[in-house]
Coordinates of C-alpha atoms in Angstrom, one line a residue:
M18 CA -29.9 -6.2 -54.6
K19 CA -33.5 -4.6 -54.9
K20 CA -32.0 -1.3 -55.2
S21 CA -29.5 -2.5 -57.8
I22 CA -32.6 -3.6 -59.9
L23 CA -34.4 -0.5 -59.3
I24 CA -31.4 1.4 -60.5
A25 CA -30.8 -0.6 -63.4
I26 CA -34.6 0.0 -64.8
V27 CA -34.2 3.6 -64.4
V28 CA -30.7 3.8 -66.0
S29 CA -31.9 1.4 -69.0
L30 CA -34.7 3.5 -69.7
G31 CA -32.9 5.0 -72.5
G32 CA -32.8 1.4 -73.9
F33 CA -36.7 1.5 -73.7
L34 CA -36.8 4.7 -75.9
Y35 CA -34.6 3.0 -78.4
G36 CA -36.9 0.3 -78.7
F37 CA -39.9 2.5 -78.9
D38 CA -38.3 4.5 -81.6
A39 CA -37.5 1.4 -83.6
G40 CA -41.0 0.1 -83.3
I41 CA -42.7 3.3 -83.9
I42 CA -41.0 4.2 -87.3
S43 CA -41.9 0.7 -88.7
G44 CA -45.8 2.0 -88.6
V45 CA -44.6 5.8 -89.1
M46 CA -43.2 5.0 -92.7
N47 CA -46.6 3.5 -93.8
Y48 CA -47.8 7.2 -93.8
V49 CA -44.8 9.1 -94.2
T50 CA -43.8 7.5 -97.4
P51 CA -46.8 8.5 -99.6
E52 CA -47.1 11.8 -97.9
F53 CA -43.6 13.1 -98.6
N54 CA -43.4 10.8 -101.8
L55 CA -40.0 9.5 -100.6
T56 CA -37.5 7.8 -102.9
K57 CA -36.0 4.3 -101.8
F58 CA -32.9 6.3 -100.4
Q59 CA -35.1 8.5 -98.3
E60 CA -37.3 5.8 -97.5
G61 CA -34.5 4.0 -96.0
W62 CA -32.7 7.3 -94.5
I63 CA -35.6 8.4 -92.2
P64 CA -35.4 5.0 -90.3
S65 CA -31.5 4.7 -90.4
S66 CA -30.6 8.5 -89.8
P67 CA -30.6 8.0 -86.0
L68 CA -28.4 5.1 -86.4
F69 CA -26.0 7.2 -88.5
S70 CA -25.7 9.7 -85.7
A71 CA -25.7 7.0 -83.1
M72 CA -22.5 5.4 -84.4
F73 CA -20.6 8.6 -83.8
A74 CA -22.1 8.9 -80.5
M75 CA -21.3 5.7 -79.5
L76 CA -17.6 6.4 -80.5
I77 CA -17.3 9.3 -78.2
A78 CA -19.8 8.6 -75.3
G79 CA -17.6 6.1 -73.7
K80 CA -14.7 8.3 -73.6
L81 CA -16.9 11.3 -72.6
S82 CA -18.4 9.3 -69.7
D83 CA -14.9 8.5 -68.5
I84 CA -14.2 12.2 -68.2
V85 CA -17.7 13.6 -66.8
G86 CA -19.1 10.6 -65.4
R87 CA -21.6 8.0 -66.7
K88 CA -24.7 9.7 -64.7
S89 CA -24.0 13.2 -66.3
V90 CA -23.9 12.0 -69.8
L91 CA -27.2 9.9 -69.4
I92 CA -29.1 12.9 -68.1
A93 CA -28.0 14.5 -71.3
V94 CA -29.3 11.8 -73.1
A95 CA -32.6 11.8 -71.7
F96 CA -32.9 15.6 -72.7
L97 CA -32.0 14.8 -76.4
Y98 CA -34.7 12.1 -76.5
A99 CA -37.4 14.5 -75.3
L100 CA -36.3 17.0 -77.7
S101 CA -36.0 14.6 -80.5
A102 CA -39.8 13.6 -80.0
V103 CA -41.0 17.2 -79.9
L104 CA -39.4 17.9 -83.1
S105 CA -40.2 14.8 -84.9
A106 CA -44.0 15.4 -84.2
F107 CA -43.9 18.9 -85.7
S108 CA -41.8 18.0 -88.7
I109 CA -43.0 20.1 -91.8
S110 CA -40.7 18.4 -94.1
Y111 CA -38.7 15.4 -94.9
E112 CA -35.5 17.3 -94.0
M113 CA -36.8 18.4 -90.7
L114 CA -38.0 14.9 -89.8
Y115 CA -34.7 13.3 -90.2
I116 CA -32.8 15.9 -88.5
A117 CA -35.1 15.4 -85.5
R118 CA -34.6 11.7 -85.6
M119 CA -30.8 12.3 -85.7
I120 CA -30.9 14.2 -82.7
G121 CA -32.6 11.1 -81.0
G122 CA -30.0 8.9 -82.5
V123 CA -27.2 10.8 -80.6
A124 CA -29.4 10.0 -77.5
F125 CA -29.7 6.4 -78.0
G126 CA -26.1 5.7 -79.4
A127 CA -24.7 7.1 -76.1
A128 CA -27.4 5.1 -74.0
L129 CA -26.7 2.1 -75.7
V130 CA -23.1 2.4 -74.7
I131 CA -23.0 4.0 -71.4
A132 CA -25.8 2.2 -69.8
P133 CA -24.5 -1.3 -69.9
V134 CA -21.1 -0.1 -68.6
Y135 CA -23.0 1.9 -65.6
I136 CA -25.1 -1.2 -64.8
A137 CA -22.1 -3.5 -65.0
E138 CA -20.0 -1.1 -62.6
I139 CA -22.8 -1.1 -59.7
S140 CA -23.5 -4.8 -60.2
S141 CA -21.6 -8.2 -58.3
A142 CA -20.4 -10.9 -60.3
V143 CA -23.5 -13.2 -59.3
N144 CA -26.1 -10.9 -60.7
R145 CA -24.3 -8.8 -63.2
G146 CA -25.6 -10.6 -66.4
K147 CA -29.4 -10.3 -65.1
L148 CA -28.7 -6.5 -64.3
V149 CA -27.1 -5.7 -67.7
S150 CA -29.8 -7.5 -69.5
V151 CA -32.2 -5.1 -67.9
Q152 CA -31.1 -2.7 -70.9
Q153 CA -32.2 -5.3 -73.5
L154 CA -35.5 -6.0 -71.5
N155 CA -36.2 -2.3 -71.6
I156 CA -35.4 -2.1 -75.4
V157 CA -38.1 -4.9 -76.1
L158 CA -40.6 -3.6 -73.8
G159 CA -40.1 -0.2 -75.5
F160 CA -40.6 -2.2 -78.9
F161 CA -43.7 -3.9 -77.5
A162 CA -45.1 -0.4 -76.4
A163 CA -44.5 1.1 -79.7
F164 CA -46.2 -1.7 -81.6
L165 CA -49.3 -1.6 -79.2
S166 CA -49.4 2.3 -79.7
N167 CA -49.1 1.9 -83.5
Y168 CA -51.8 -0.5 -83.6
Y169 CA -54.2 1.5 -81.6
F170 CA -53.4 4.5 -83.9
N171 CA -53.9 2.6 -86.8
A172 CA -57.1 0.9 -85.9
T173 CA -58.7 4.3 -84.6
F174 CA -57.9 5.9 -88.0
S175 CA -59.0 3.2 -89.9
S176 CA -62.4 2.7 -88.3
G177 CA -63.2 6.2 -89.6
T178 CA -64.5 7.4 -86.2
S179 CA -61.6 9.4 -85.3
T180 CA -61.9 13.2 -85.2
F181 CA -58.3 14.0 -84.7
L182 CA -56.4 11.5 -87.0
T183 CA -56.0 11.7 -90.7
E184 CA -53.2 10.8 -93.1
E185 CA -51.3 13.9 -92.5
T186 CA -51.5 13.9 -88.6
I187 CA -51.5 10.2 -87.3
W188 CA -47.8 9.6 -88.0
R189 CA -47.3 12.6 -85.8
W190 CA -49.2 11.3 -83.1
M191 CA -47.2 8.2 -83.4
L192 CA -43.9 9.9 -83.1
G193 CA -44.8 12.3 -80.4
V194 CA -46.1 10.0 -77.6
E195 CA -42.3 9.1 -77.1
L196 CA -42.3 12.4 -75.1
L197 CA -43.9 10.8 -72.1
P198 CA -41.4 8.2 -71.4
A199 CA -38.5 10.4 -72.2
L200 CA -39.6 12.9 -69.6
L201 CA -39.8 10.2 -67.0
Y202 CA -36.3 9.1 -67.9
F203 CA -35.1 12.7 -67.5
I204 CA -36.4 13.0 -64.2
G205 CA -35.5 9.6 -62.9
M206 CA -31.7 10.0 -63.7
F207 CA -31.4 12.5 -61.1
F208 CA -32.1 10.1 -58.5
V209 CA -29.5 7.4 -59.3
P210 CA -26.0 7.5 -57.6
K211 CA -22.7 7.8 -59.7
S212 CA -20.7 4.8 -60.5
P213 CA -18.8 3.6 -57.7
R214 CA -16.1 2.2 -60.1
W215 CA -15.9 5.6 -61.9
L216 CA -15.6 7.5 -58.7
F217 CA -12.7 5.1 -57.5
A218 CA -11.0 5.7 -60.8
N219 CA -11.2 9.3 -60.6
H220 CA -9.7 9.6 -57.2
Q221 CA -13.1 10.2 -55.4
K222 CA -12.7 7.2 -53.1
E223 CA -14.9 8.4 -50.2
E224 CA -17.8 8.9 -52.3
G225 CA -17.3 5.6 -54.2
L226 CA -17.3 3.7 -51.1
M227 CA -20.4 5.5 -49.9
A228 CA -22.0 4.4 -53.1
L229 CA -20.9 0.9 -52.9
V230 CA -22.3 0.9 -49.1
S231 CA -25.8 2.0 -50.2
L232 CA -25.7 -0.8 -52.9
Y233 CA -24.3 -3.8 -50.9
G234 CA -23.9 -2.8 -47.3
E235 CA -20.8 -2.2 -45.4
E236 CA -19.3 -5.7 -45.1
K237 CA -19.4 -6.6 -49.0
A238 CA -19.0 -2.8 -50.1
A239 CA -15.4 -3.1 -48.4
L240 CA -14.6 -6.4 -50.3
E241 CA -15.8 -4.6 -53.6
A242 CA -13.7 -1.5 -52.7
K243 CA -10.6 -3.9 -52.2
A244 CA -10.9 -5.4 -55.3
I245 CA -11.6 -2.2 -57.3
T246 CA -8.4 -0.6 -55.8
L247 CA -6.1 -3.6 -56.7
S248 CA -7.4 -3.5 -60.2
L249 CA -6.8 0.2 -60.8
A250 CA -3.3 -0.1 -59.2
N251 CA -2.3 -2.8 -61.4
S252 CA -3.8 -0.8 -64.6
T253 CA -4.3 2.8 -64.2
S254 CA -1.3 5.3 -64.8
N255 CA -1.3 9.2 -64.8
E256 CA -1.2 9.2 -68.5
K257 CA -4.2 9.9 -70.7
I258 CA -5.1 6.8 -72.6
K259 CA -4.7 7.3 -76.4
F260 CA -7.3 5.8 -78.8
K261 CA -4.1 3.6 -80.5
E262 CA -3.6 2.1 -77.2
I263 CA -6.9 -0.1 -77.6
F264 CA -5.2 -2.2 -80.3
K265 CA -1.9 -3.1 -78.6
P266 CA -1.3 -6.9 -78.4
S267 CA -2.2 -7.4 -74.5
L268 CA -5.6 -6.2 -75.6
K269 CA -6.0 -8.2 -78.9
I270 CA -8.1 -11.0 -77.5
V271 CA -10.9 -8.8 -75.9
L272 CA -11.0 -6.6 -78.7
T273 CA -11.3 -9.2 -81.3
I274 CA -14.1 -10.9 -79.4
G275 CA -15.6 -7.5 -79.1
I276 CA -15.5 -6.6 -82.7
I277 CA -16.9 -10.2 -83.8
L278 CA -20.1 -9.4 -81.3
G279 CA -20.5 -5.8 -82.2
I280 CA -20.7 -6.6 -85.9
L281 CA -22.5 -9.9 -85.8
Q282 CA -25.5 -8.4 -83.7
Q283 CA -26.4 -6.1 -86.6
I284 CA -25.3 -7.8 -89.7
T285 CA -27.6 -10.8 -89.3
G286 CA -30.6 -8.5 -89.9
I287 CA -32.2 -7.5 -86.6
N288 CA -32.8 -3.8 -87.6
A289 CA -34.2 -4.9 -90.8
I290 CA -36.7 -6.6 -88.8
Y291 CA -37.3 -4.1 -86.1
Y292 CA -37.6 -1.1 -88.5
Y293 CA -39.5 -2.6 -91.3
A294 CA -41.6 -5.1 -89.4
T295 CA -45.0 -3.8 -90.8
A296 CA -43.5 -3.5 -94.3
I297 CA -42.0 -7.1 -94.2
F298 CA -45.5 -8.6 -93.1
K299 CA -47.2 -6.5 -95.8
Q300 CA -44.9 -8.6 -98.2
T301 CA -46.5 -11.8 -97.2
G302 CA -50.0 -10.3 -98.4
I303 CA -51.7 -10.2 -95.3
G304 CA -52.7 -6.7 -95.5
T305 CA -51.9 -3.4 -93.7
D306 CA -54.2 -4.0 -90.8
A307 CA -53.1 -7.5 -90.2
S308 CA -49.6 -6.4 -90.6
F309 CA -49.9 -4.0 -87.7
A310 CA -51.1 -6.9 -85.6
S311 CA -48.5 -9.1 -86.5
G312 CA -46.3 -6.5 -85.0
I313 CA -47.7 -6.9 -81.7
L314 CA -47.2 -10.5 -81.8
L315 CA -43.5 -10.1 -82.7
S316 CA -42.9 -7.5 -80.3
F317 CA -44.4 -9.9 -77.5
T318 CA -42.3 -12.6 -78.6
T319 CA -39.4 -10.5 -78.1
V320 CA -40.3 -9.6 -74.7
V321 CA -41.1 -13.3 -73.5
F322 CA -37.7 -14.5 -74.9
T323 CA -35.6 -11.6 -73.4
V324 CA -37.0 -12.4 -69.9
I325 CA -35.9 -16.1 -70.6
A326 CA -32.6 -14.9 -71.2
M327 CA -32.5 -12.9 -68.0
F328 CA -33.0 -16.0 -66.2
L329 CA -30.8 -18.2 -68.1
I330 CA -27.7 -15.8 -68.4
D331 CA -26.1 -16.3 -65.2
K332 CA -27.0 -19.8 -65.0
M333 CA -26.3 -21.4 -68.6
G334 CA -23.8 -18.9 -69.3
R335 CA -22.9 -16.3 -72.2
R336 CA -21.5 -18.9 -74.5
P337 CA -24.4 -21.6 -74.6
L338 CA -27.0 -18.8 -75.1
L339 CA -25.0 -17.1 -77.9
L340 CA -24.4 -20.3 -79.8
I341 CA -27.9 -21.8 -79.7
G342 CA -29.3 -18.2 -80.6
V343 CA -27.1 -17.6 -83.7
G344 CA -27.8 -21.1 -84.9
G345 CA -31.5 -20.6 -84.4
I346 CA -31.3 -16.9 -86.2
A347 CA -29.4 -19.1 -89.3
V348 CA -32.4 -21.7 -89.5
S349 CA -35.2 -18.8 -89.3
M350 CA -33.8 -16.5 -91.9
L351 CA -33.4 -19.4 -94.4
L352 CA -37.0 -20.4 -93.5
C353 CA -38.3 -17.0 -94.6
A354 CA -36.1 -17.1 -97.7
Y355 CA -37.5 -20.3 -98.6
G356 CA -41.1 -19.1 -97.9
F357 CA -41.0 -16.1 -100.1
K358 CA -38.9 -18.0 -102.7
N359 CA -42.3 -19.9 -103.7
A360 CA -44.5 -17.2 -103.7
T361 CA -46.3 -16.0 -106.8
Y362 CA -48.3 -12.7 -107.8
K363 CA -51.3 -12.3 -109.7
I364 CA -53.4 -8.9 -109.5
T365 CA -57.1 -9.2 -109.5
A366 CA -58.3 -5.6 -110.1
G367 CA -61.9 -6.1 -108.9
A368 CA -60.4 -6.9 -105.4
L369 CA -58.9 -3.4 -105.1
T370 CA -61.7 -1.4 -103.9
K371 CA -59.7 1.4 -102.3
L372 CA -58.2 2.2 -105.5
S373 CA -59.9 4.8 -107.8
P374 CA -61.6 3.5 -111.0
A375 CA -58.9 5.2 -112.9
D376 CA -56.1 3.5 -111.2
I377 CA -58.1 0.1 -111.3
A378 CA -58.2 0.6 -115.2
K379 CA -54.4 1.1 -115.3
I380 CA -53.6 -2.3 -113.8
D381 CA -56.5 -4.2 -115.2
V382 CA -54.2 -5.3 -118.2
L383 CA -51.9 -7.3 -115.9
G384 CA -54.7 -9.3 -114.7
D385 CA -53.9 -12.4 -116.4
T386 CA -50.3 -12.3 -115.8
V387 CA -48.8 -14.4 -112.9
F388 CA -45.5 -13.2 -111.5
T389 CA -42.9 -15.6 -109.8
S390 CA -40.6 -12.7 -108.8
D391 CA -41.8 -9.9 -106.2
V392 CA -39.5 -7.6 -107.6
A393 CA -40.8 -7.8 -111.2
F394 CA -44.3 -7.7 -109.8
K395 CA -43.8 -4.5 -107.8
N396 CA -41.9 -2.9 -110.7
A397 CA -44.8 -3.7 -113.2
M398 CA -47.3 -2.0 -110.6
K399 CA -45.2 1.2 -110.1
T400 CA -44.8 1.4 -113.7
A401 CA -48.8 1.3 -114.2
L402 CA -49.8 3.2 -111.0
G403 CA -46.7 5.5 -110.1
D404 CA -44.5 5.2 -107.2
Q405 CA -46.6 7.3 -104.8
V406 CA -50.0 5.5 -105.3
Y407 CA -48.2 2.1 -105.3
A408 CA -46.7 3.2 -102.0
K409 CA -50.2 4.4 -100.5
H410 CA -51.7 1.0 -101.2
E411 CA -49.0 -1.6 -101.2
G412 CA -50.4 -3.5 -98.6
D413 CA -54.0 -3.7 -100.3
I414 CA -52.3 -4.6 -103.5
L415 CA -50.0 -7.3 -102.0
E416 CA -52.9 -8.8 -100.1
A417 CA -54.9 -8.8 -103.5
A418 CA -52.0 -10.4 -105.4
T419 CA -49.8 -12.8 -103.4
S420 CA -50.3 -16.4 -103.1
M421 CA -47.7 -17.9 -100.5
N422 CA -47.4 -19.7 -97.3
A423 CA -47.4 -16.4 -94.9
T424 CA -47.6 -18.5 -91.8
L425 CA -44.0 -20.0 -92.8
V426 CA -42.6 -16.5 -93.1
L427 CA -44.2 -15.4 -89.7
I428 CA -42.7 -18.4 -88.0
G429 CA -39.4 -17.8 -89.5
V430 CA -39.5 -13.9 -88.4
L431 CA -40.9 -14.9 -85.0
G432 CA -38.3 -17.7 -84.6
F433 CA -35.5 -15.0 -85.6
I434 CA -36.9 -12.6 -83.0
A435 CA -36.9 -15.3 -80.4
C436 CA -33.5 -16.5 -80.8
F437 CA -31.9 -12.8 -81.1
A438 CA -33.8 -11.9 -77.8
F439 CA -32.1 -14.6 -75.7
S440 CA -28.8 -14.4 -77.5
L441 CA -27.3 -11.5 -79.4
G442 CA -29.6 -9.0 -78.1
P443 CA -28.8 -8.9 -74.3
V444 CA -25.7 -11.0 -74.3
M445 CA -23.7 -9.1 -76.3
W446 CA -23.8 -5.9 -74.3
V447 CA -23.4 -8.1 -71.2
M448 CA -20.1 -9.5 -72.5
L449 CA -18.9 -6.0 -73.7
S450 CA -19.4 -4.6 -70.4
E451 CA -17.4 -7.4 -69.0
L452 CA -14.6 -8.1 -71.4
F453 CA -12.8 -4.7 -71.4
P454 CA -10.3 -3.5 -68.6
T455 CA -11.5 -0.7 -66.3
K456 CA -8.7 1.6 -67.5
Y457 CA -9.9 1.2 -71.3
R458 CA -13.5 0.1 -70.9
G459 CA -15.0 3.5 -72.0
L460 CA -12.9 3.9 -75.1
M461 CA -13.0 0.1 -76.2
I462 CA -16.9 0.0 -75.9
G463 CA -17.2 3.0 -77.6
F464 CA -15.4 1.9 -80.6
V465 CA -16.9 -1.6 -80.9
G466 CA -20.4 0.5 -80.3
F467 CA -19.2 2.7 -83.3
L468 CA -18.7 -0.5 -85.7
N469 CA -22.1 -1.8 -84.2
G470 CA -23.7 1.6 -85.3
L471 CA -22.1 1.5 -88.4
I472 CA -23.5 -2.1 -89.6
S473 CA -26.9 -1.2 -87.9
W474 CA -27.2 1.9 -90.0
L475 CA -26.1 0.0 -93.1
V476 CA -28.5 -2.8 -92.7
T477 CA -31.4 -0.3 -92.1
Q478 CA -30.4 2.2 -94.9
I479 CA -30.2 -0.4 -97.6
F480 CA -33.0 -2.8 -96.9
P481 CA -35.9 -1.0 -98.8
W482 CA -33.4 -1.1 -101.8
E483 CA -32.7 -4.7 -101.3
L484 CA -36.4 -5.6 -101.4
A485 CA -36.8 -3.7 -104.3
T486 CA -34.0 -4.7 -106.2
I487 CA -32.9 -8.3 -105.2
G488 CA -36.1 -9.3 -103.7
N489 CA -37.5 -10.7 -100.6
A490 CA -36.1 -14.4 -100.8
F491 CA -32.4 -13.4 -101.7
T492 CA -32.2 -10.7 -99.0
F493 CA -33.6 -13.1 -96.3
L494 CA -31.0 -15.8 -97.7
M495 CA -28.2 -13.6 -97.5
Y496 CA -28.9 -12.8 -93.5
G497 CA -29.1 -16.6 -93.2
V498 CA -25.8 -17.3 -94.7
I499 CA -24.2 -14.5 -92.6
A500 CA -25.6 -16.2 -89.5
V501 CA -24.1 -19.5 -90.5
V502 CA -20.6 -18.0 -90.8
G503 CA -21.2 -16.1 -87.5
F504 CA -22.1 -19.1 -85.8
L505 CA -18.8 -21.0 -86.9
I506 CA -16.8 -18.0 -85.7
L507 CA -18.3 -18.0 -82.4
L508 CA -17.8 -21.7 -82.0
K509 CA -14.1 -21.1 -82.3
K510 CA -13.6 -17.9 -80.5
L511 CA -16.1 -17.3 -78.0
P512 CA -14.9 -17.6 -74.1
E513 CA -17.2 -17.8 -71.2
T514 CA -17.3 -15.1 -68.5
K515 CA -20.2 -16.2 -66.3
G516 CA -19.6 -16.0 -62.6
K517 CA -16.2 -14.1 -62.9
T518 CA -15.7 -10.7 -61.3
L519 CA -14.6 -7.9 -63.9
E520 CA -11.0 -8.2 -62.3
Q521 CA -11.0 -11.8 -62.8
I522 CA -11.9 -11.5 -66.5
E523 CA -9.2 -9.0 -67.1
L524 CA -6.6 -11.4 -65.3
D525 CA -7.9 -14.2 -67.8
L526 CA -8.1 -12.5 -71.2
V527 CA -5.7 -9.5 -70.9
S528 CA -2.0 -10.5 -71.4
K529 CA 0.2 -8.7 -69.6

C-alpha cells in the first residue's frame, strides 16, 4: 500500500504541474496584458492556448499509451513540461509565449488522461478511489504553490526593494520556476514500474506478474493476475480496436456517463476561476495586492477539500460526493451573481494616486456619474484612458470606484472551489478510470478527455470577453444555471462504483 501511494504521488506530479500552470497564469496576466497590449481575444488565448493543444493530446494520448505503455508516454510528458517552462520564461513576443504554453498543454493534456488510468491499474478495489484522487490532490497543491509563488513575486515587486524584478521581468520569473518541479517529475518517472494490466494486455505476463508482486505481495498478486487474465480473455481480440467501436450499443451506458461527467466538470466554470482568480477578485474592488492574497486563500481551500474528498471517496462513494458537490456549485455561482448584480461604480479621481496627472484629468469628468453596470463603467474608463492604461491600472481603478459586498462574492467563489474540490475535481477522473473496459479504456478516456479539454478551452478563452461584454453578474448566473441542470442529470443517470473491481464494473455496466 505504501509503495502504491508513493508511485501514485510520482506519477501524478504531472497534475501538480497542471495546477501550477493554472495558478501561475492568473498572476502572469496582470503584467503580460499591458506589456504586450493584448486584445480581449489575446488575453483569453494566452491562458487558454495550452487547453487547446491539451484537448488534442487527450484525444490521442490514451491510444498512444495503449501502444507504447503508460510509463513511456509520461516520461515524454515530463520533458515537454520542462521545455515549456524554459521557452515561456524567455518569450520575447505574444506569439512565442502562447506557442511555448501550447507545448505545456500537450504535456498536461496527456498527463491528465494517462495518470488516472495508470494509477487505477496499479490499485486494488479497496484503495483505488483514494489513489486516483492523488492526481487531483497534486493538481490543487500545484495551484496552491503557484499562488504562493505569485504572491511572493508580486509582494517583492510592489515593495520596490527588488533589484531583479521589474514590470518586464516579474512574469518571466513566475513562469520560469515551473522548471524545478518539471525536472523532478522527469527524473522520478524513471523509477516507477510499468502498468501490470498494460503488461498483461500486451502479452508480457511474466513482467506483469512481477509488477503485481512488487505492489501487493505474492498471494494478492496471484488473485489480481487471475482477475486480469479472465477479464482480458472475455474482452480482448487480436484485432485492432477502431475508434468507431467505442460508440457501439454495449458501451452506450458507460460512454454516456463519461461524456456527461467530462463536460460538466468544465462547463460549470472551474477554469474561469482557476485561470482568472486574480482578475475576478479585482472585479470586487479589493485591489491588486489583496487579489493576490485572496488567491492564496482560494488555493488553500482547494487543498483542504481535496484531502477531505480523498478520505470520503471510498467510504461515502462517488455518487453522493458528486451530487452534493454539484448542488453546492450551483448555489455558490448564484451567490456570486447576486453579489455582482448589486454593485455600483463611482470613480473618485483623487483616490487614483498611481495614475499620472494627465490621466486623472481625463477621468475627472466622470466623477459625478454612478454606474450600476460594470460593463458600462469599464467601457467609459477605457474610452477615457485607452485600453493599455486601463489594463495596467484596473485593480486600482476598481478598488477606488466599486461599492459592493465583496465578502459575498469571496464566499461564493470559495464555496464553489470547496464543492468542486470534493466532487467534480477528483471524482470525475476516478470514475473515468473505472467505467471503461480494459480493452477500450485508453481510447474512451482519450475521447472523453478531448471533450473535457474542448469545453475547458472554450470556457477559458471566452471568459475575458464575457466579463467585458455581458458583465460579471450574468456570467456567474449562467454558470449557476448550468450547474443546476447538471445536478438534475446526475441525479437521474449516475451509478455507484465504490468498492467494485474494474472487472465487476465492466460486468455491471457493459452489456454483452
